[in-house]
Coordinates of C-alpha atoms in Angstrom, one line a residue:
M1 CA 136.1 161.1 -54.4
A2 CA 135.9 165.1 -54.0
I3 CA 138.2 165.0 -51.3
Q4 CA 140.6 162.7 -53.2
Q5 CA 140.4 164.7 -56.0
K6 CA 140.8 168.0 -54.2
A7 CA 144.0 166.3 -52.8
K8 CA 145.6 165.7 -56.0
T9 CA 145.9 169.3 -56.8
S10 CA 147.3 171.4 -54.5
T11 CA 145.2 172.5 -51.3
T12 CA 145.2 174.9 -47.9
C13 CA 144.4 174.5 -44.4
S14 CA 140.8 175.0 -43.7
R15 CA 141.7 177.1 -41.0
C16 CA 144.7 179.3 -41.7
Q17 CA 145.1 178.8 -45.5
D18 CA 148.9 177.6 -45.3
P19 CA 149.6 174.5 -47.6
A20 CA 147.9 171.7 -45.9
I21 CA 149.8 168.2 -45.4
N22 CA 146.7 166.2 -43.5
H23 CA 143.2 165.6 -43.6
C24 CA 140.8 164.7 -40.4
A25 CA 138.0 162.5 -41.7
S26 CA 136.0 162.9 -38.8
C27 CA 136.2 166.9 -39.0
E28 CA 136.1 166.8 -42.5
I29 CA 138.8 169.5 -42.7
F30 CA 142.3 170.0 -44.2
M31 CA 145.3 170.9 -42.1
C32 CA 148.6 172.6 -42.0
K33 CA 151.4 171.1 -40.1
K34 CA 151.0 173.6 -37.0
C35 CA 147.1 173.0 -37.0
S36 CA 147.4 169.1 -37.3
G37 CA 149.7 169.7 -34.2
L38 CA 146.9 171.4 -32.4
H39 CA 144.3 169.2 -33.4
N40 CA 146.0 166.0 -32.3
T41 CA 146.5 167.4 -28.9
W42 CA 143.1 168.1 -28.3
P43 CA 141.7 165.0 -25.9
A44 CA 138.4 164.9 -27.8
N45 CA 139.8 164.6 -31.3
K46 CA 142.4 161.5 -30.2
N47 CA 139.8 158.9 -31.8
H48 CA 139.7 160.9 -34.9
N49 CA 140.5 159.5 -38.5
T50 CA 143.5 161.3 -39.7
L51 CA 145.4 160.7 -43.1
S52 CA 148.2 162.4 -44.9
V53 CA 147.3 164.5 -48.1
Q54 CA 149.5 161.7 -49.8
E55 CA 147.3 158.8 -48.6
L56 CA 144.3 160.2 -49.9
G57 CA 145.4 159.6 -53.1
N58 CA 145.6 156.0 -52.7
P59 CA 142.4 153.5 -53.2
E60 CA 143.2 151.7 -50.0
S61 CA 142.6 155.2 -48.1
Q62 CA 138.6 154.9 -49.0
V63 CA 138.2 152.9 -46.0
K64 CA 140.4 154.6 -43.8
M65 CA 138.6 157.8 -44.5
R66 CA 135.3 156.4 -43.3
S67 CA 133.9 157.5 -39.9
K68 CA 134.2 155.5 -37.4
L69 CA 131.4 154.4 -35.1
Y70 CA 130.8 155.6 -31.5
C71 CA 129.3 154.1 -28.8
M72 CA 125.5 155.6 -27.9
K73 CA 126.0 155.4 -24.3
H74 CA 130.0 156.1 -23.9
K75 CA 130.0 158.9 -26.4
D76 CA 133.7 159.1 -27.0
E77 CA 134.4 155.7 -27.3
V78 CA 134.8 153.7 -30.5
L79 CA 133.1 150.3 -31.1
K80 CA 136.0 147.9 -31.5
Y81 CA 134.4 145.1 -30.2
Y82 CA 132.1 142.3 -31.3
C83 CA 130.1 140.1 -28.9
E84 CA 129.2 137.2 -31.1
T85 CA 126.6 136.0 -28.6
C86 CA 124.5 139.1 -28.8
K87 CA 125.6 139.8 -32.4
E88 CA 126.6 143.3 -31.7
L89 CA 128.9 145.7 -31.3
S90 CA 130.2 147.5 -28.4
C91 CA 133.0 149.7 -27.1
I92 CA 135.9 148.6 -24.3
D93 CA 133.4 149.8 -21.3
C94 CA 130.2 148.1 -22.8
M95 CA 132.0 144.9 -23.2
V96 CA 133.6 144.8 -19.8
L97 CA 130.5 146.1 -18.1
N98 CA 128.0 143.8 -20.1
H99 CA 129.4 141.6 -21.9
Q100 CA 132.1 139.9 -20.1
K101 CA 130.7 139.5 -17.2
Q102 CA 128.0 137.3 -18.6
N103 CA 130.5 135.3 -20.2
H104 CA 129.8 136.4 -23.5
S105 CA 132.1 135.5 -26.5
C106 CA 133.9 138.8 -27.4
V107 CA 136.5 139.5 -29.9
A108 CA 138.4 142.7 -31.4
V109 CA 136.9 144.1 -34.5
S110 CA 140.0 144.1 -36.1
E111 CA 140.4 140.3 -35.6
L112 CA 136.8 139.6 -36.7
A113 CA 137.6 141.8 -40.0
Q114 CA 139.0 139.1 -42.3
K115 CA 136.6 136.6 -40.9
Q116 CA 133.7 138.8 -41.5
R117 CA 134.8 139.9 -44.8
E118 CA 134.9 136.3 -45.8
T119 CA 131.3 135.7 -44.5
L120 CA 130.0 138.8 -46.2
Q121 CA 131.6 137.4 -49.6
S122 CA 130.2 134.2 -48.9
S123 CA 126.8 135.8 -48.6
C124 CA 127.1 137.7 -51.6
T125 CA 127.8 134.5 -53.7
T126 CA 124.7 133.1 -51.8
L127 CA 122.7 136.1 -52.7
D128 CA 124.1 136.2 -56.3
E129 CA 122.9 132.6 -57.0
K130 CA 119.6 133.3 -55.5
L131 CA 119.6 136.6 -57.7
A132 CA 120.5 134.2 -60.8
E133 CA 118.1 131.5 -59.5
A134 CA 115.3 134.4 -59.2
K135 CA 115.7 135.8 -62.7
E136 CA 116.0 132.5 -64.1
A137 CA 112.6 131.4 -62.2
L138 CA 110.9 134.8 -63.1
N139 CA 112.1 134.2 -66.9
N140 CA 110.7 130.6 -66.8
V141 CA 107.4 132.0 -65.2
C142 CA 107.1 134.9 -68.3
E143 CA 108.1 132.3 -70.9
V144 CA 105.2 130.0 -69.4
M145 CA 102.6 133.1 -69.4
K146 CA 103.6 133.7 -73.1
S147 CA 103.2 129.9 -73.8
L148 CA 99.8 130.0 -71.6
E149 CA 98.5 133.2 -73.9
R150 CA 99.5 131.0 -77.1
N151 CA 97.6 127.8 -75.7
A152 CA 94.8 129.6 -74.7
K153 CA 94.2 131.2 -78.1
T154 CA 95.0 127.9 -79.6
A155 CA 92.3 126.1 -77.6
K156 CA 89.8 129.0 -78.6
D157 CA 90.5 128.5 -82.2
Q158 CA 90.5 124.9 -82.0
I159 CA 87.0 124.8 -80.1
K160 CA 85.6 127.5 -82.8
E161 CA 86.8 124.8 -85.4
Q162 CA 85.6 121.9 -83.4
K163 CA 81.9 123.6 -83.2
E164 CA 82.3 124.5 -87.0
N165 CA 83.0 120.7 -87.9
I166 CA 80.3 119.4 -85.5
L167 CA 77.9 121.8 -87.1
K168 CA 78.8 121.1 -91.0
I169 CA 78.2 116.9 -90.1
V170 CA 75.1 117.8 -88.2
A171 CA 73.8 119.9 -91.1
E172 CA 75.0 117.2 -93.6
K173 CA 73.5 114.5 -91.9
L174 CA 70.3 116.8 -91.7
D175 CA 70.6 117.7 -95.3
E176 CA 71.2 114.0 -96.0
R177 CA 68.0 113.1 -93.7
A178 CA 66.0 115.8 -95.7
K179 CA 66.5 114.4 -99.1
M180 CA 65.7 111.2 -98.3
M181 CA 62.5 112.4 -96.7
N182 CA 61.6 114.5 -99.6
D183 CA 62.4 111.6 -102.1
D184 CA 60.0 109.2 -99.7
V185 CA 57.2 112.4 -100.2
D186 CA 58.4 112.1 -104.2
E187 CA 57.8 108.2 -103.9
V188 CA 54.3 108.7 -102.3
Y189 CA 53.3 111.5 -104.4
G190 CA 54.0 109.7 -107.7
E191 CA 52.2 106.2 -106.1
L192 CA 49.0 108.4 -105.2
H193 CA 49.1 110.6 -108.3
S194 CA 49.5 107.7 -110.6
E195 CA 46.4 106.0 -108.8
L196 CA 44.4 109.3 -109.4
S197 CA 45.3 109.8 -113.0
K198 CA 44.2 106.3 -113.6
Q199 CA 40.8 106.8 -111.9
H200 CA 40.5 110.1 -113.7
D201 CA 41.1 108.8 -117.2
E202 CA 38.5 106.0 -116.7
M203 CA 36.1 108.5 -115.0
K204 CA 36.9 111.1 -118.1
D205 CA 35.9 108.2 -120.3
Y206 CA 32.6 106.9 -118.3
L207 CA 31.6 110.9 -118.3
D208 CA 32.0 111.2 -122.0
K209 CA 29.7 108.0 -122.8
V210 CA 27.1 109.1 -120.5
Q211 CA 27.3 112.6 -122.2
A212 CA 27.2 110.9 -125.5
S213 CA 24.1 109.0 -124.5
V214 CA 22.0 111.5 -122.7
S215 CA 21.9 113.9 -125.9
L216 CA 19.2 111.5 -127.6
P217 CA 16.5 111.1 -124.8
K218 CA 16.6 115.0 -124.4
N219 CA 16.3 115.7 -127.9
L220 CA 13.4 113.5 -128.4
L221 CA 12.0 115.3 -125.4
K222 CA 12.2 118.5 -127.0
R223 CA 11.0 117.8 -130.6
G224 CA 10.3 113.9 -131.1
S225 CA 7.1 112.7 -131.9
I226 CA 5.4 110.1 -129.9
E227 CA 6.0 107.2 -132.5
E228 CA 9.8 108.6 -132.6
I229 CA 10.0 108.3 -128.6
I230 CA 8.5 104.8 -128.3
S231 CA 10.7 103.7 -131.3
S232 CA 13.8 104.8 -129.7
Q233 CA 12.9 103.6 -126.2
K234 CA 14.5 100.5 -126.7
L235 CA 17.9 102.1 -127.9
I236 CA 17.8 104.1 -125.3
D237 CA 17.4 101.3 -122.6
E238 CA 20.0 99.0 -124.1
K239 CA 22.7 102.4 -123.8
I240 CA 21.5 102.7 -120.0
E241 CA 22.2 99.0 -119.3
K242 CA 25.6 99.4 -121.4
L243 CA 26.4 102.3 -119.4
S244 CA 25.5 100.4 -115.9
N245 CA 27.8 97.7 -117.0
Q246 CA 30.7 100.2 -118.2
K247 CA 30.1 102.2 -114.8
P248 CA 33.5 102.6 -112.9
E249 CA 33.4 99.9 -109.8
N250 CA 34.4 102.7 -107.2
L251 CA 33.2 106.2 -108.2
A252 CA 34.8 107.9 -104.9
A253 CA 38.5 108.9 -105.2
V254 CA 40.9 105.8 -104.7
N255 CA 42.9 107.7 -102.3
D256 CA 42.1 111.0 -100.3
G257 CA 45.4 112.7 -101.6
S258 CA 46.9 112.7 -98.1
I259 CA 50.6 113.1 -97.6
Q260 CA 51.8 114.1 -94.0
Y261 CA 54.7 115.0 -92.6
V262 CA 54.7 114.0 -89.1
P263 CA 57.7 116.0 -87.2
D264 CA 59.7 114.2 -84.3
D265 CA 59.4 115.8 -80.8
I266 CA 62.8 118.0 -81.1
G267 CA 62.2 118.3 -77.0
N268 CA 63.7 114.7 -77.1
I269 CA 66.8 115.7 -79.1
N270 CA 69.9 114.4 -77.0
V271 CA 71.6 118.1 -77.3
D272 CA 73.8 117.3 -74.6
G273 CA 75.5 114.4 -76.5
I274 CA 76.3 116.6 -79.6
V275 CA 77.4 119.3 -77.4
D276 CA 79.5 117.0 -75.4
K277 CA 81.3 116.2 -78.9
L278 CA 83.2 119.5 -78.5
G279 CA 85.2 117.6 -75.7
Y280 CA 86.6 119.2 -72.9
V281 CA 89.5 121.9 -71.6
E282 CA 92.3 120.1 -69.8
G283 CA 95.2 122.1 -68.1
S284 CA 97.6 121.5 -65.5
V285 CA 95.0 123.0 -62.9
S286 CA 91.4 123.1 -63.4
A287 CA 88.2 124.3 -61.9
M288 CA 87.3 120.6 -61.0
Y289 CA 90.6 119.9 -59.4
N290 CA 90.4 123.1 -57.3
L291 CA 86.8 122.4 -56.2
I292 CA 87.9 118.5 -55.6
K293 CA 91.2 119.6 -53.9
K294 CA 89.2 122.0 -51.4
S295 CA 86.4 119.4 -50.3
S296 CA 88.3 115.9 -50.5
S297 CA 91.2 115.5 -47.8
I298 CA 92.0 111.7 -49.6
L299 CA 92.5 113.6 -53.1
K300 CA 94.0 116.3 -52.1
G301 CA 97.3 116.5 -54.2
E302 CA 96.4 113.5 -56.1
I303 CA 96.0 115.4 -59.4
A304 CA 96.4 112.2 -61.6
F305 CA 93.4 110.8 -59.8
I306 CA 91.3 113.8 -60.3
K307 CA 92.1 113.8 -63.8
Q308 CA 91.1 110.1 -63.9
L309 CA 88.2 110.9 -62.4
Q310 CA 87.4 113.5 -65.1
K311 CA 88.1 111.4 -67.9
W312 CA 85.6 108.6 -66.3
L313 CA 82.8 110.9 -65.5
G314 CA 83.4 113.9 -67.9
R315 CA 83.4 117.3 -67.0
K316 CA 79.6 118.6 -66.4
W317 CA 79.4 117.3 -62.9
K318 CA 78.9 119.8 -60.1
W319 CA 80.8 118.0 -57.2
N320 CA 79.4 118.8 -53.5
L321 CA 81.0 116.8 -50.4
C322 CA 78.1 114.9 -48.7
Y323 CA 80.1 112.8 -46.2
R324 CA 83.3 112.7 -44.6
S325 CA 83.9 110.2 -41.8
S326 CA 86.4 111.7 -40.2
R327 CA 83.7 114.6 -39.6
D328 CA 80.5 113.1 -39.7
G329 CA 80.9 109.5 -38.0
W330 CA 82.0 106.2 -39.0
S331 CA 78.8 104.3 -38.4
A332 CA 76.2 102.8 -41.6
R333 CA 73.8 105.1 -40.2
D334 CA 76.1 108.1 -40.3
F335 CA 76.9 107.5 -44.1
H336 CA 72.9 107.0 -45.3
K337 CA 72.2 110.2 -43.0
H338 CA 74.4 112.6 -45.5
C339 CA 74.2 110.4 -48.5
D340 CA 70.6 109.4 -49.1
N341 CA 68.8 110.8 -52.0
K342 CA 71.8 112.6 -53.2
G343 CA 71.8 111.4 -56.9
P344 CA 74.9 110.1 -58.8
T345 CA 77.7 109.8 -56.0
V346 CA 81.4 108.6 -55.8
V347 CA 82.6 107.0 -52.8
L348 CA 86.2 107.0 -51.9
V349 CA 88.2 105.3 -49.3
K350 CA 91.9 105.3 -48.3
A351 CA 93.6 102.8 -46.6
N352 CA 97.1 102.9 -45.7
D353 CA 98.5 104.1 -48.9
C354 CA 95.5 102.7 -51.1
I355 CA 93.1 104.7 -52.5
F356 CA 89.8 102.9 -54.1
G357 CA 86.1 103.6 -54.2
G358 CA 83.0 103.3 -56.6
Y359 CA 80.6 105.2 -58.3
T360 CA 76.8 104.7 -58.8
D361 CA 74.2 106.7 -60.9
Q362 CA 71.4 105.6 -58.4
H363 CA 70.4 107.2 -55.0
W364 CA 71.9 105.6 -52.0
A365 CA 68.7 104.5 -49.8
S366 CA 68.8 103.2 -46.2
P367 CA 68.2 99.4 -46.1
S368 CA 64.7 98.8 -44.8
M369 CA 64.3 97.2 -41.4

């Protein structure tokens, strides 16, 4: 572009400073008429790309200004031919020596230019489509990542809310049960207290009567004459007999006043059952899916089946591959060798395109012989 801009203004020959009429792209010099003649008569310059100053001002001249490519083996030969068999440019000498002798398909670069431009244009179109596709895919992934961030936050908030709801329900149930038990305490207390109060009143009345009766004989002992003692003995005996008849049947407390709280063993609380009410996290790919995908050749890629297993069996299981017939053998002995006493198991079988199986929470055991 600098050469074109310079050509629009008056310029001089790079050698003699006379007005320039031509420019050699290979030598990168401007030349006057005389210097141009000398330049063109020199054999080494026969393949140089020379343009007039007027041509330099045309946009089409940009292609012509580009330096030609020369053969690495034959330094003065321009790469004018293309071997379609070898997919490489060559000069006339290389084409004759290396390509035509091998019956390669060779064409002149000038003949191939239009076809190559069309091919290049097609490549550009294909790359543009791939670029648009890649941008769209990247934007989609970015949107999914943003959605993932939002969904993760929402899931955590929902887990927190569910936990608080469970704690609230459990607390309400505990408060309700505690109130019922407190009411039971009040009821038992009321019954026992009523019995003791009634007995207390009876015992108090009996005590008052005994105290009133004991004053007479004590006074007689202190101050009474023998005549008064003798004459009062009958009255005293009658009071004692009467007190004996009025004596409560049971002098011991009617109950022991015991109200005992008997707590249940909290070690037996089904905490897992409560915790399971939190639910589980579901995504397009889960840890369980990754684990089963690595260990099960039957369920590999069967996301729907794995999710169904998760739904049936829950998420708290730790999965280990115990047995694979293609690896461990096909006999019943092989099966029991690897599966006996392993705890709960899932057996999967694939026959053609059908997948079936079963679950047991019991240990496998070899049949007794």
